[in-house]
mmCIF file of C-alpha atoms in Angstrom:
data_model
loop_
_atom_site.group_PDB
_atom_site.id
_atom_site.type_symbol
_atom_site.label_atom_id
_atom_site.label_comp_id
_atom_site.label_asym_id
_atom_site.label_seq_id
_atom_site.Cartn_x
_atom_site.Cartn_y
_atom_site.Cartn_z
ATOM 1 C CA MET A 824 16.719 -19.230 18.303
ATOM 2 C CA LYS A 825 18.526 -16.062 17.393
ATOM 3 C CA ARG A 826 16.321 -12.987 17.088
ATOM 4 C CA PHE A 827 16.931 -10.393 14.412
ATOM 5 C CA PHE A 828 15.387 -7.392 16.081
ATOM 6 C CA LYS A 829 15.788 -5.348 19.221
ATOM 7 C CA PRO A 830 13.323 -3.291 21.264
ATOM 8 C CA VAL A 831 13.362 0.481 20.962
ATOM 9 C CA GLU A 832 11.817 3.227 23.000
ATOM 10 C CA LYS A 833 8.319 4.479 22.389
ATOM 11 C CA ASP A 834 7.979 7.133 19.728
ATOM 12 C CA GLY A 835 4.487 8.272 20.581
ATOM 13 C CA SER A 836 2.759 5.198 19.184
ATOM 14 C CA ASN A 837 3.174 1.540 20.125
ATOM 15 C CA LYS A 838 6.462 0.061 21.255
ATOM 16 C CA LYS A 839 7.773 -1.537 18.070
ATOM 17 C CA PRO A 840 10.762 -3.694 17.162
ATOM 18 C CA ALA A 841 13.488 -2.153 15.061
ATOM 19 C CA LEU A 842 15.761 -4.203 12.873
ATOM 20 C CA SER A 843 19.325 -4.453 14.089
ATOM 21 C CA HIS A 844 21.729 -2.614 11.818
ATOM 22 C CA GLY A 845 25.105 -1.683 13.181
ATOM 23 C CA GLY A 846 23.890 -0.995 16.704
ATOM 24 C CA ASP A 847 22.140 2.359 16.151
ATOM 25 C CA ASP A 848 19.759 4.029 13.751
ATOM 26 C CA GLY A 849 22.630 5.176 11.573
ATOM 27 C CA GLU A 850 21.360 8.702 11.152
ATOM 28 C CA THR A 851 23.343 11.872 11.687
ATOM 29 C CA ALA A 852 22.330 15.452 12.365
ATOM 30 C CA GLY A 853 23.649 16.305 8.909
ATOM 31 C CA GLU A 854 21.362 13.748 7.257
ATOM 32 C CA GLU A 855 18.324 15.083 9.078
ATOM 33 C CA LYS A 856 19.197 18.628 8.100
ATOM 34 C CA LYS A 857 19.819 17.670 4.492
ATOM 35 C CA LYS A 858 16.419 16.010 4.044
ATOM 36 C CA ARG A 859 13.880 17.097 6.606
ATOM 37 C CA GLU A 860 11.057 15.029 5.144
ATOM 38 C CA PRO A 861 10.801 12.013 2.798
ATOM 39 C CA LEU A 862 10.662 12.861 -0.894
ATOM 40 C CA LYS A 863 10.744 9.442 -2.619
ATOM 41 C CA PHE A 864 8.054 6.829 -2.011
ATOM 42 C CA LEU A 865 7.303 3.314 -3.210
ATOM 43 C CA THR A 866 4.127 1.258 -2.855
ATOM 44 C CA TRP A 867 3.700 -2.409 -3.758
ATOM 45 C CA ASN A 868 1.127 -5.135 -3.216
ATOM 46 C CA ALA A 869 3.527 -8.039 -2.728
ATOM 47 C CA ASN A 870 0.830 -10.747 -2.835
ATOM 48 C CA SER A 871 2.599 -12.562 0.043
ATOM 49 C CA PHE A 872 5.723 -10.837 1.301
ATOM 50 C CA LEU A 873 7.215 -14.147 2.422
ATOM 51 C CA LEU A 874 6.906 -15.655 -1.064
ATOM 52 C CA ARG A 875 8.542 -12.598 -2.574
ATOM 53 C CA VAL A 876 11.445 -12.912 -0.125
ATOM 54 C CA LYS A 877 11.835 -16.594 -0.946
ATOM 55 C CA ASN A 878 11.462 -16.357 -4.706
ATOM 56 C CA ASN A 879 12.077 -12.806 -5.963
ATOM 57 C CA TRP A 880 14.272 -11.053 -3.402
ATOM 58 C CA PRO A 881 17.489 -10.487 -5.390
ATOM 59 C CA GLU A 882 15.603 -8.777 -8.221
ATOM 60 C CA PHE A 883 13.435 -6.695 -5.890
ATOM 61 C CA THR A 884 16.475 -5.786 -3.774
ATOM 62 C CA LYS A 885 18.287 -4.437 -6.825
ATOM 63 C CA PHE A 886 15.193 -2.473 -7.824
ATOM 64 C CA VAL A 887 14.931 -0.864 -4.373
ATOM 65 C CA SER A 888 18.669 -0.168 -4.237
ATOM 66 C CA ASP A 889 18.519 1.603 -7.590
ATOM 67 C CA LEU A 890 15.390 3.599 -6.758
ATOM 68 C CA ASP A 891 16.465 4.399 -3.172
ATOM 69 C CA PRO A 892 13.040 5.376 -1.790
ATOM 70 C CA ASP A 893 12.701 7.043 1.606
ATOM 71 C CA VAL A 894 9.462 5.182 2.336
ATOM 72 C CA ILE A 895 8.255 1.755 1.179
ATOM 73 C CA ALA A 896 4.588 0.825 1.671
ATOM 74 C CA ILE A 897 3.698 -2.870 1.336
ATOM 75 C CA GLN A 898 0.252 -4.410 1.075
ATOM 76 C CA GLU A 899 -0.940 -8.011 1.220
ATOM 77 C CA VAL A 900 1.880 -9.047 3.526
ATOM 78 C CA ARG A 901 -0.029 -12.246 4.346
ATOM 79 C CA MET A 902 1.782 -12.980 7.598
ATOM 80 C CA PRO A 903 -0.189 -13.782 10.778
ATOM 81 C CA ALA A 904 -0.094 -11.558 13.838
ATOM 82 C CA ALA A 905 1.676 -12.692 17.015
ATOM 83 C CA GLY A 906 -0.357 -14.661 19.532
ATOM 84 C CA SER A 907 -1.046 -18.314 20.172
ATOM 85 C CA LYS A 908 -4.245 -20.061 19.128
ATOM 86 C CA GLY A 909 -7.208 -18.778 21.100
ATOM 87 C CA ALA A 910 -5.199 -15.947 22.668
ATOM 88 C CA PRO A 911 -5.427 -12.212 21.870
ATOM 89 C CA LYS A 912 -3.345 -11.246 18.856
ATOM 90 C CA ASN A 913 -0.747 -8.482 18.525
ATOM 91 C CA PRO A 914 -1.139 -7.122 14.966
ATOM 92 C CA GLY A 915 2.100 -5.156 15.261
ATOM 93 C CA GLU A 916 4.275 -8.262 15.669
ATOM 94 C CA LEU A 917 4.935 -11.308 13.501
ATOM 95 C CA LYS A 918 3.739 -14.638 14.852
ATOM 96 C CA ASP A 919 6.551 -16.797 16.264
ATOM 97 C CA ASP A 920 4.992 -19.231 18.741
ATOM 98 C CA THR A 921 5.348 -22.328 16.544
ATOM 99 C CA SER A 922 8.395 -23.784 14.818
ATOM 100 C CA SER A 923 7.033 -22.973 11.356
ATOM 101 C CA SER A 924 6.091 -19.392 12.269
ATOM 102 C CA ARG A 925 9.508 -18.825 13.900
ATOM 103 C CA GLU A 926 11.216 -20.045 10.745
ATOM 104 C CA GLU A 927 9.076 -17.796 8.538
ATOM 105 C CA LYS A 928 9.667 -14.800 10.759
ATOM 106 C CA GLN A 929 13.387 -15.455 10.722
ATOM 107 C CA ILE A 930 13.416 -15.594 6.912
ATOM 108 C CA LEU A 931 11.669 -12.224 6.727
ATOM 109 C CA MET A 932 13.831 -10.545 9.353
ATOM 110 C CA ARG A 933 17.025 -11.756 7.732
ATOM 111 C CA ALA A 934 15.899 -10.296 4.419
ATOM 112 C CA LEU A 935 14.945 -7.009 6.030
ATOM 113 C CA SER A 936 18.262 -6.815 7.870
ATOM 114 C CA SER A 937 20.267 -7.024 4.653
ATOM 115 C CA PRO A 938 21.166 -4.024 2.454
ATOM 116 C CA PRO A 939 19.433 -1.813 1.582
ATOM 117 C CA PHE A 940 16.545 -2.755 3.873
ATOM 118 C CA GLY A 941 18.622 -2.528 7.028
ATOM 119 C CA ASP A 942 18.540 1.248 6.577
ATOM 120 C CA TYR A 943 14.789 1.240 7.237
ATOM 121 C CA ARG A 944 12.658 0.867 10.328
ATOM 122 C CA VAL A 945 9.696 -1.455 9.841
ATOM 123 C CA TRP A 946 6.138 -1.278 11.159
ATOM 124 C CA TRP A 947 3.604 -4.080 10.727
ATOM 125 C CA SER A 948 -0.168 -4.255 10.830
ATOM 126 C CA LEU A 949 -1.216 -7.873 10.431
ATOM 127 C CA GLY A 950 -4.315 -10.036 10.279
ATOM 128 C CA GLU A 951 -4.981 -13.074 12.405
ATOM 129 C CA SER A 952 -4.137 -15.440 9.551
ATOM 130 C CA LYS A 953 -2.119 -15.332 6.337
ATOM 131 C CA TYR A 954 -4.476 -12.802 4.851
ATOM 132 C CA ALA A 955 -4.216 -9.099 3.981
ATOM 133 C CA GLY A 956 -1.862 -7.110 6.245
ATOM 134 C CA THR A 957 0.399 -4.132 5.576
ATOM 135 C CA ALA A 958 3.955 -3.039 6.315
ATOM 136 C CA LEU A 959 5.694 0.323 6.261
ATOM 137 C CA LEU A 960 9.450 0.802 5.886
ATOM 138 C CA VAL A 961 10.840 4.273 6.617
ATOM 139 C CA LYS A 962 14.485 5.292 6.486
ATOM 140 C CA LYS A 963 15.802 5.584 10.007
ATOM 141 C CA CYS A 964 16.777 9.233 9.639
ATOM 142 C CA PHE A 965 13.050 10.092 9.688
ATOM 143 C CA LYS A 966 10.957 9.898 12.849
ATOM 144 C CA PRO A 967 7.258 9.664 12.012
ATOM 145 C CA LYS A 968 4.526 9.108 14.543
ATOM 146 C CA VAL A 969 2.872 5.861 13.461
ATOM 147 C CA SER A 970 -0.624 4.552 14.128
ATOM 148 C CA PHE A 971 -2.710 1.778 12.630
ATOM 149 C CA SER A 972 -6.297 2.920 12.274
ATOM 150 C CA LEU A 973 -8.250 5.621 10.497
ATOM 151 C CA ASP A 974 -9.265 7.180 13.803
ATOM 152 C CA GLY A 975 -5.589 7.720 14.709
ATOM 153 C CA LYS A 976 -5.585 5.650 17.906
ATOM 154 C CA ALA A 977 -2.096 4.237 18.269
ATOM 155 C CA SER A 978 -3.171 1.121 20.163
ATOM 156 C CA LYS A 979 -5.863 0.127 17.668
ATOM 157 C CA HIS A 980 -5.384 -1.703 14.378
ATOM 158 C CA GLU A 981 -7.934 -1.861 11.584
ATOM 159 C CA PRO A 982 -9.365 -5.363 10.973
ATOM 160 C CA ASP A 983 -7.052 -7.487 8.802
ATOM 161 C CA GLY A 984 -4.223 -4.952 9.231
ATOM 162 C CA ARG A 985 -5.347 -2.748 6.356
ATOM 163 C CA VAL A 986 -3.998 0.626 7.568
ATOM 164 C CA ILE A 987 -0.697 2.184 8.593
ATOM 165 C CA LEU A 988 -0.715 5.945 9.124
ATOM 166 C CA ALA A 989 2.595 7.809 9.485
ATOM 167 C CA GLU A 990 2.624 11.445 10.530
ATOM 168 C CA PHE A 991 5.658 13.443 9.477
ATOM 169 C CA GLU A 992 6.380 17.083 10.261
ATOM 170 C CA THR A 993 4.661 18.544 7.190
ATOM 171 C CA PHE A 994 2.338 15.764 5.955
ATOM 172 C CA ARG A 995 0.625 12.481 6.754
ATOM 173 C CA LEU A 996 1.239 9.292 4.791
ATOM 174 C CA LEU A 997 -1.547 6.717 4.673
ATOM 175 C CA ASN A 998 -0.793 3.163 3.499
ATOM 176 C CA THR A 999 -3.940 1.129 2.890
ATOM 177 C CA TYR A 1000 -4.917 -2.234 1.497
ATOM 178 C CA SER A 1001 -8.520 -1.530 0.580
ATOM 179 C CA PRO A 1002 -10.898 -4.515 0.731
ATOM 180 C CA ASN A 1003 -12.045 -6.016 -2.542
ATOM 181 C CA ASN A 1004 -15.641 -5.169 -3.426
ATOM 182 C CA GLY A 1005 -16.505 -8.767 -4.200
ATOM 183 C CA TRP A 1006 -19.362 -9.849 -6.416
ATOM 184 C CA LYS A 1007 -22.476 -9.967 -4.211
ATOM 185 C CA GLU A 1008 -24.695 -8.000 -1.863
ATOM 186 C CA GLU A 1009 -23.208 -9.660 1.228
ATOM 187 C CA GLU A 1010 -21.677 -8.536 4.508
ATOM 188 C CA ASN A 1011 -18.110 -9.393 3.416
ATOM 189 C CA SER A 1012 -18.589 -8.074 -0.094
ATOM 190 C CA PHE A 1013 -20.482 -4.947 -1.219
ATOM 191 C CA GLN A 1014 -21.432 -3.977 2.327
ATOM 192 C CA ARG A 1015 -17.873 -4.234 3.613
ATOM 193 C CA ARG A 1016 -16.571 -2.035 0.805
ATOM 194 C CA ARG A 1017 -19.300 0.581 1.319
ATOM 195 C CA LYS A 1018 -18.402 0.836 5.008
ATOM 196 C CA TRP A 1019 -14.707 1.124 4.146
ATOM 197 C CA ASP A 1020 -15.306 3.908 1.627
ATOM 198 C CA LYS A 1021 -17.496 5.774 4.112
ATOM 199 C CA LYS A 1022 -14.747 5.545 6.720
ATOM 200 C CA LEU A 1023 -12.126 6.763 4.223
ATOM 201 C CA LEU A 1024 -14.320 9.696 3.260
ATOM 202 C CA GLU A 1025 -14.699 10.689 6.905
ATOM 203 C CA PHE A 1026 -10.934 10.353 7.417
ATOM 204 C CA VAL A 1027 -9.878 12.564 4.493
ATOM 205 C CA VAL A 1028 -12.391 15.254 5.419
ATOM 206 C CA LYS A 1029 -11.234 15.462 9.020
ATOM 207 C CA SER A 1030 -7.570 15.358 7.884
ATOM 208 C CA LEU A 1031 -7.690 18.555 5.819
ATOM 209 C CA ASP A 1032 -5.554 20.346 8.425
ATOM 210 C CA LYS A 1033 -2.398 18.728 6.999
ATOM 211 C CA PRO A 1034 -1.370 17.544 3.501
ATOM 212 C CA LEU A 1035 -1.915 13.850 2.840
ATOM 213 C CA ILE A 1036 -0.128 11.258 0.720
ATOM 214 C CA TRP A 1037 -2.406 8.237 0.397
ATOM 215 C CA CYS A 1038 -0.887 5.160 -1.231
ATOM 216 C CA GLY A 1039 -1.435 1.469 -1.608
ATOM 217 C CA ASP A 1040 -3.672 -1.048 -3.303
ATOM 218 C CA LEU A 1041 -6.913 0.943 -3.331
ATOM 219 C CA ASN A 1042 -8.751 -1.771 -5.288
ATOM 220 C CA VAL A 1043 -10.547 0.623 -7.635
ATOM 221 C CA SER A 1044 -9.983 1.858 -11.187
ATOM 222 C CA HIS A 1045 -11.389 5.365 -11.233
ATOM 223 C CA GLU A 1046 -11.995 5.935 -14.943
ATOM 224 C CA GLU A 1047 -12.238 3.893 -18.143
ATOM 225 C CA ILE A 1048 -8.712 4.991 -19.028
ATOM 226 C CA ASP A 1049 -7.537 3.059 -15.962
ATOM 227 C CA VAL A 1050 -8.397 -0.380 -17.414
ATOM 228 C CA THR A 1051 -7.316 -2.055 -20.639
ATOM 229 C CA HIS A 1052 -10.762 -3.365 -21.602
ATOM 230 C CA PRO A 1053 -13.606 -1.254 -20.149
ATOM 231 C CA GLU A 1054 -16.384 -3.277 -21.812
ATOM 232 C CA PHE A 1055 -14.966 -6.574 -20.528
ATOM 233 C CA PHE A 1056 -14.674 -5.305 -16.948
ATOM 234 C CA SER A 1057 -18.088 -3.590 -17.011
ATOM 235 C CA ALA A 1058 -19.805 -6.808 -18.107
ATOM 236 C CA ALA A 1059 -17.871 -9.205 -15.844
ATOM 237 C CA LYS A 1060 -19.950 -11.409 -13.548
ATOM 238 C CA GLN A 1061 -19.414 -14.430 -11.329
ATOM 239 C CA ASN A 1062 -21.469 -17.579 -11.877
ATOM 240 C CA GLY A 1063 -24.062 -15.597 -13.799
ATOM 241 C CA TYR A 1064 -25.077 -13.529 -10.757
ATOM 242 C CA VAL A 1065 -26.404 -10.022 -11.521
ATOM 243 C CA PRO A 1066 -26.621 -7.613 -8.549
ATOM 244 C CA PRO A 1067 -30.014 -5.922 -8.039
ATOM 245 C CA ASN A 1068 -28.421 -2.453 -8.301
ATOM 246 C CA PRO A 1069 -26.959 -1.877 -11.799
ATOM 247 C CA GLU A 1070 -24.239 0.322 -10.293
ATOM 248 C CA ASP A 1071 -22.880 -2.736 -8.464
ATOM 249 C CA CYS A 1072 -22.500 -4.757 -11.666
ATOM 250 C CA GLY A 1073 -19.140 -5.579 -13.158
ATOM 251 C CA GLN A 1074 -15.605 -6.447 -12.132
ATOM 252 C CA PRO A 1075 -14.817 -5.683 -8.480
ATOM 253 C CA GLY A 1076 -12.855 -2.443 -8.570
ATOM 254 C CA PHE A 1077 -14.614 -1.213 -11.700
ATOM 255 C CA THR A 1078 -18.257 -1.003 -10.681
ATOM 256 C CA LEU A 1079 -19.872 2.387 -11.134
ATOM 257 C CA ALA A 1080 -20.737 2.539 -7.422
ATOM 258 C CA GLU A 1081 -17.101 2.098 -6.348
ATOM 259 C CA ARG A 1082 -15.837 4.583 -8.894
ATOM 260 C CA LYS A 1083 -18.366 7.223 -7.818
ATOM 261 C CA ARG A 1084 -17.457 6.792 -4.146
ATOM 262 C CA PHE A 1085 -13.761 7.046 -4.964
ATOM 263 C CA GLY A 1086 -14.392 10.244 -6.885
ATOM 264 C CA ALA A 1087 -16.258 11.663 -3.899
ATOM 265 C CA ILE A 1088 -13.327 10.851 -1.597
ATOM 266 C CA LEU A 1089 -10.930 12.706 -3.888
ATOM 267 C CA LYS A 1090 -13.231 15.708 -4.228
ATOM 268 C CA GLU A 1091 -14.127 16.087 -0.550
ATOM 269 C CA GLY A 1092 -10.546 15.445 0.563
ATOM 270 C CA LYS A 1093 -9.134 17.945 -1.955
ATOM 271 C CA LEU A 1094 -6.937 15.189 -3.360
ATOM 272 C CA ILE A 1095 -5.491 14.415 -6.781
ATOM 273 C CA ASP A 1096 -4.305 11.245 -8.487
ATOM 274 C CA ALA A 1097 -0.569 11.860 -8.901
ATOM 275 C CA TYR A 1098 -0.096 9.408 -11.785
ATOM 276 C CA ARG A 1099 -3.033 10.680 -13.810
ATOM 277 C CA TYR A 1100 -2.023 14.287 -13.129
ATOM 278 C CA LEU A 1101 1.233 13.622 -14.992
ATOM 279 C CA HIS A 1102 0.048 10.991 -17.489
ATOM 280 C CA LYS A 1103 -3.057 12.163 -19.336
ATOM 281 C CA ASP A 1104 -3.092 9.499 -22.039
ATOM 282 C CA LYS A 1105 -3.719 5.779 -21.900
ATOM 283 C CA ASP A 1106 -0.520 3.725 -21.871
ATOM 284 C CA MET A 1107 -1.302 0.146 -22.904
ATOM 285 C CA GLU A 1108 2.228 -1.032 -22.094
ATOM 286 C CA CYS A 1109 3.047 0.557 -18.722
ATOM 287 C CA GLY A 1110 -0.177 2.243 -17.563
ATOM 288 C CA PHE A 1111 -1.583 -0.475 -15.319
ATOM 289 C CA SER A 1112 -0.533 -1.821 -11.931
ATOM 290 C CA TRP A 1113 -2.473 -5.114 -11.776
ATOM 291 C CA SER A 1114 -2.460 -7.799 -14.427
ATOM 292 C CA GLY A 1115 -4.703 -10.815 -14.776
ATOM 293 C CA ASN A 1116 -3.372 -14.342 -15.028
ATOM 294 C CA PRO A 1117 -1.371 -14.692 -18.257
ATOM 295 C CA ILE A 1118 -3.316 -17.932 -18.836
ATOM 296 C CA GLY A 1119 -7.099 -17.835 -19.288
ATOM 297 C CA LYS A 1120 -9.765 -15.239 -20.024
ATOM 298 C CA TYR A 1121 -7.965 -12.547 -17.973
ATOM 299 C CA ARG A 1122 -4.831 -12.710 -20.103
ATOM 300 C CA GLY A 1123 -3.995 -9.185 -21.188
ATOM 301 C CA LYS A 1124 -6.706 -7.728 -18.942
ATOM 302 C CA ARG A 1125 -5.136 -5.133 -16.674
ATOM 303 C CA MET A 1126 -6.237 -2.474 -14.211
ATOM 304 C CA ARG A 1127 -4.679 0.480 -12.445
ATOM 305 C CA ILE A 1128 -5.674 -0.041 -8.823
ATOM 306 C CA ASP A 1129 -2.456 0.961 -7.003
ATOM 307 C CA TYR A 1130 -2.053 4.679 -6.394
ATOM 308 C CA PHE A 1131 -0.391 7.680 -4.943
ATOM 309 C CA ILE A 1132 -3.120 10.153 -4.057
ATOM 310 C CA VAL A 1133 -1.841 13.510 -2.807
ATOM 311 C CA SER A 1134 -3.307 16.715 -1.452
ATOM 312 C CA GLU A 1135 -3.863 19.460 -4.000
ATOM 313 C CA LYS A 1136 -1.313 21.512 -2.036
ATOM 314 C CA PHE A 1137 1.374 19.091 -3.281
ATOM 315 C CA LYS A 1138 0.331 19.293 -6.934
ATOM 316 C CA ASP A 1139 3.223 21.510 -8.031
ATOM 317 C CA ARG A 1140 5.756 19.354 -6.166
ATOM 318 C CA ILE A 1141 5.035 16.120 -8.053
ATOM 319 C CA LYS A 1142 8.245 15.345 -9.971
ATOM 320 C CA SER A 1143 7.335 11.836 -11.062
ATOM 321 C CA CYS A 1144 4.840 9.055 -10.474
ATOM 322 C CA GLU A 1145 5.562 5.840 -12.324
ATOM 323 C CA MET A 1146 4.408 2.251 -12.563
ATOM 324 C CA HIS A 1147 7.382 -0.085 -12.835
ATOM 325 C CA GLY A 1148 5.762 -3.085 -14.528
ATOM 326 C CA ARG A 1149 5.033 -3.582 -18.189
ATOM 327 C CA GLY A 1150 3.300 -5.912 -20.596
ATOM 328 C CA ILE A 1151 1.057 -8.923 -20.148
ATOM 329 C CA GLU A 1152 3.949 -11.171 -19.101
ATOM 330 C CA LEU A 1153 4.289 -9.312 -15.763
ATOM 331 C CA GLU A 1154 7.748 -7.894 -16.360
ATOM 332 C CA GLY A 1155 8.776 -5.847 -13.315
ATOM 333 C CA PHE A 1156 6.109 -7.378 -11.059
ATOM 334 C CA TYR A 1157 8.668 -9.413 -9.061
ATOM 335 C CA GLY A 1158 6.400 -12.437 -8.693
ATOM 336 C CA SER A 1159 3.292 -10.518 -7.615
ATOM 337 C CA ASP A 1160 0.223 -9.735 -9.710
ATOM 338 C CA HIS A 1161 0.862 -6.054 -8.891
ATOM 339 C CA CYS A 1162 3.846 -3.967 -9.913
ATOM 340 C CA PRO A 1163 5.543 -1.368 -7.703
ATOM 341 C CA VAL A 1164 4.483 2.261 -8.086
ATOM 342 C CA SER A 1165 6.741 5.180 -7.152
ATOM 343 C CA LEU A 1166 6.271 8.850 -6.351
ATOM 344 C CA GLU A 1167 8.903 11.567 -6.114
ATOM 345 C CA LEU A 1168 8.272 15.075 -4.788
ATOM 346 C CA SER A 1169 10.440 18.129 -5.145
ATOM 347 C CA GLU A 1170 11.662 19.794 -1.994
ATOM 348 C CA ALA A 1171 9.342 22.313 -0.400
ATOM 349 C CA ILE A 1172 10.261 25.942 -1.010
ATOM 350 C CA SER A 1173 11.189 27.601 2.279
ATOM 351 C CA ASP A 1174 8.759 26.507 5.002
ATOM 352 C CA SER A 1175 5.795 26.098 2.676
ATOM 353 C CA VAL A 1176 4.315 22.747 1.718
#
């Protein structure tokens, strides 16, 4: 079976595969000098990367070609990590030890070898099954140091592949797929999300030495302006269950407890919400990144849960931050229930950031 990747040397993190594209990385000294650091970023919860490649790739490819981002952060990859049943898994590699997994890997690698994606190097952080997982695509002219956990240990991946951390010369970029809060006071629900938020808070506080761009599906809508129907989401419940703490009541991602913790992370990390910094008013057409099923009680119910969060030091460099989906019919969502979100920064003046 033909492979569509080749090994590359260590870059200070794990040894990772790089997609083949004309034999070398394709960068030149002139390109590196022209753009020292990435300036255009895209984040998207693909809701199964493989399904998007199979069903929505031409449209998404055109979108990426037109936007031409330097960095693409993907969440909910939903591809299993390498390793046979019962054996230790390698979250940085796609599973390929069965005929079906080899075929699926080949489909993905072919897609990521074609223009414009062949211009990017890809890092994976994957779960043990087709659940969660993240990917990071960075143009090959940039050379970040990449790790996969909030403690910065290159050899360690967060459970379910929820974190990819890329360190560039003047800033860090954090791609996360934050766990859903769930509906109940259980270990894999409220408790899991509380632990996650605590870990994020500790990370942003200890990372104040360098500007941060934090992106991804953060699974929280910070303010009422960030949902279409605040009363609906505040009153939502599953099977009639009412949590004992009133602050845990409501739609996962819109409970008062989650929103307060998110606010604390922003405050303590000296971070700002790039989209809300530029867009002060509610936009019922294009102001939300997640949309409920067009059929049923969630039709027309939308939330903004995908973000670019940036250090206050970058506030004056934010040129644009846009959501690229619109309406309740999921236009611009490319088959997912989330639309892509982009961020563009202006170049730093002199050596300042």
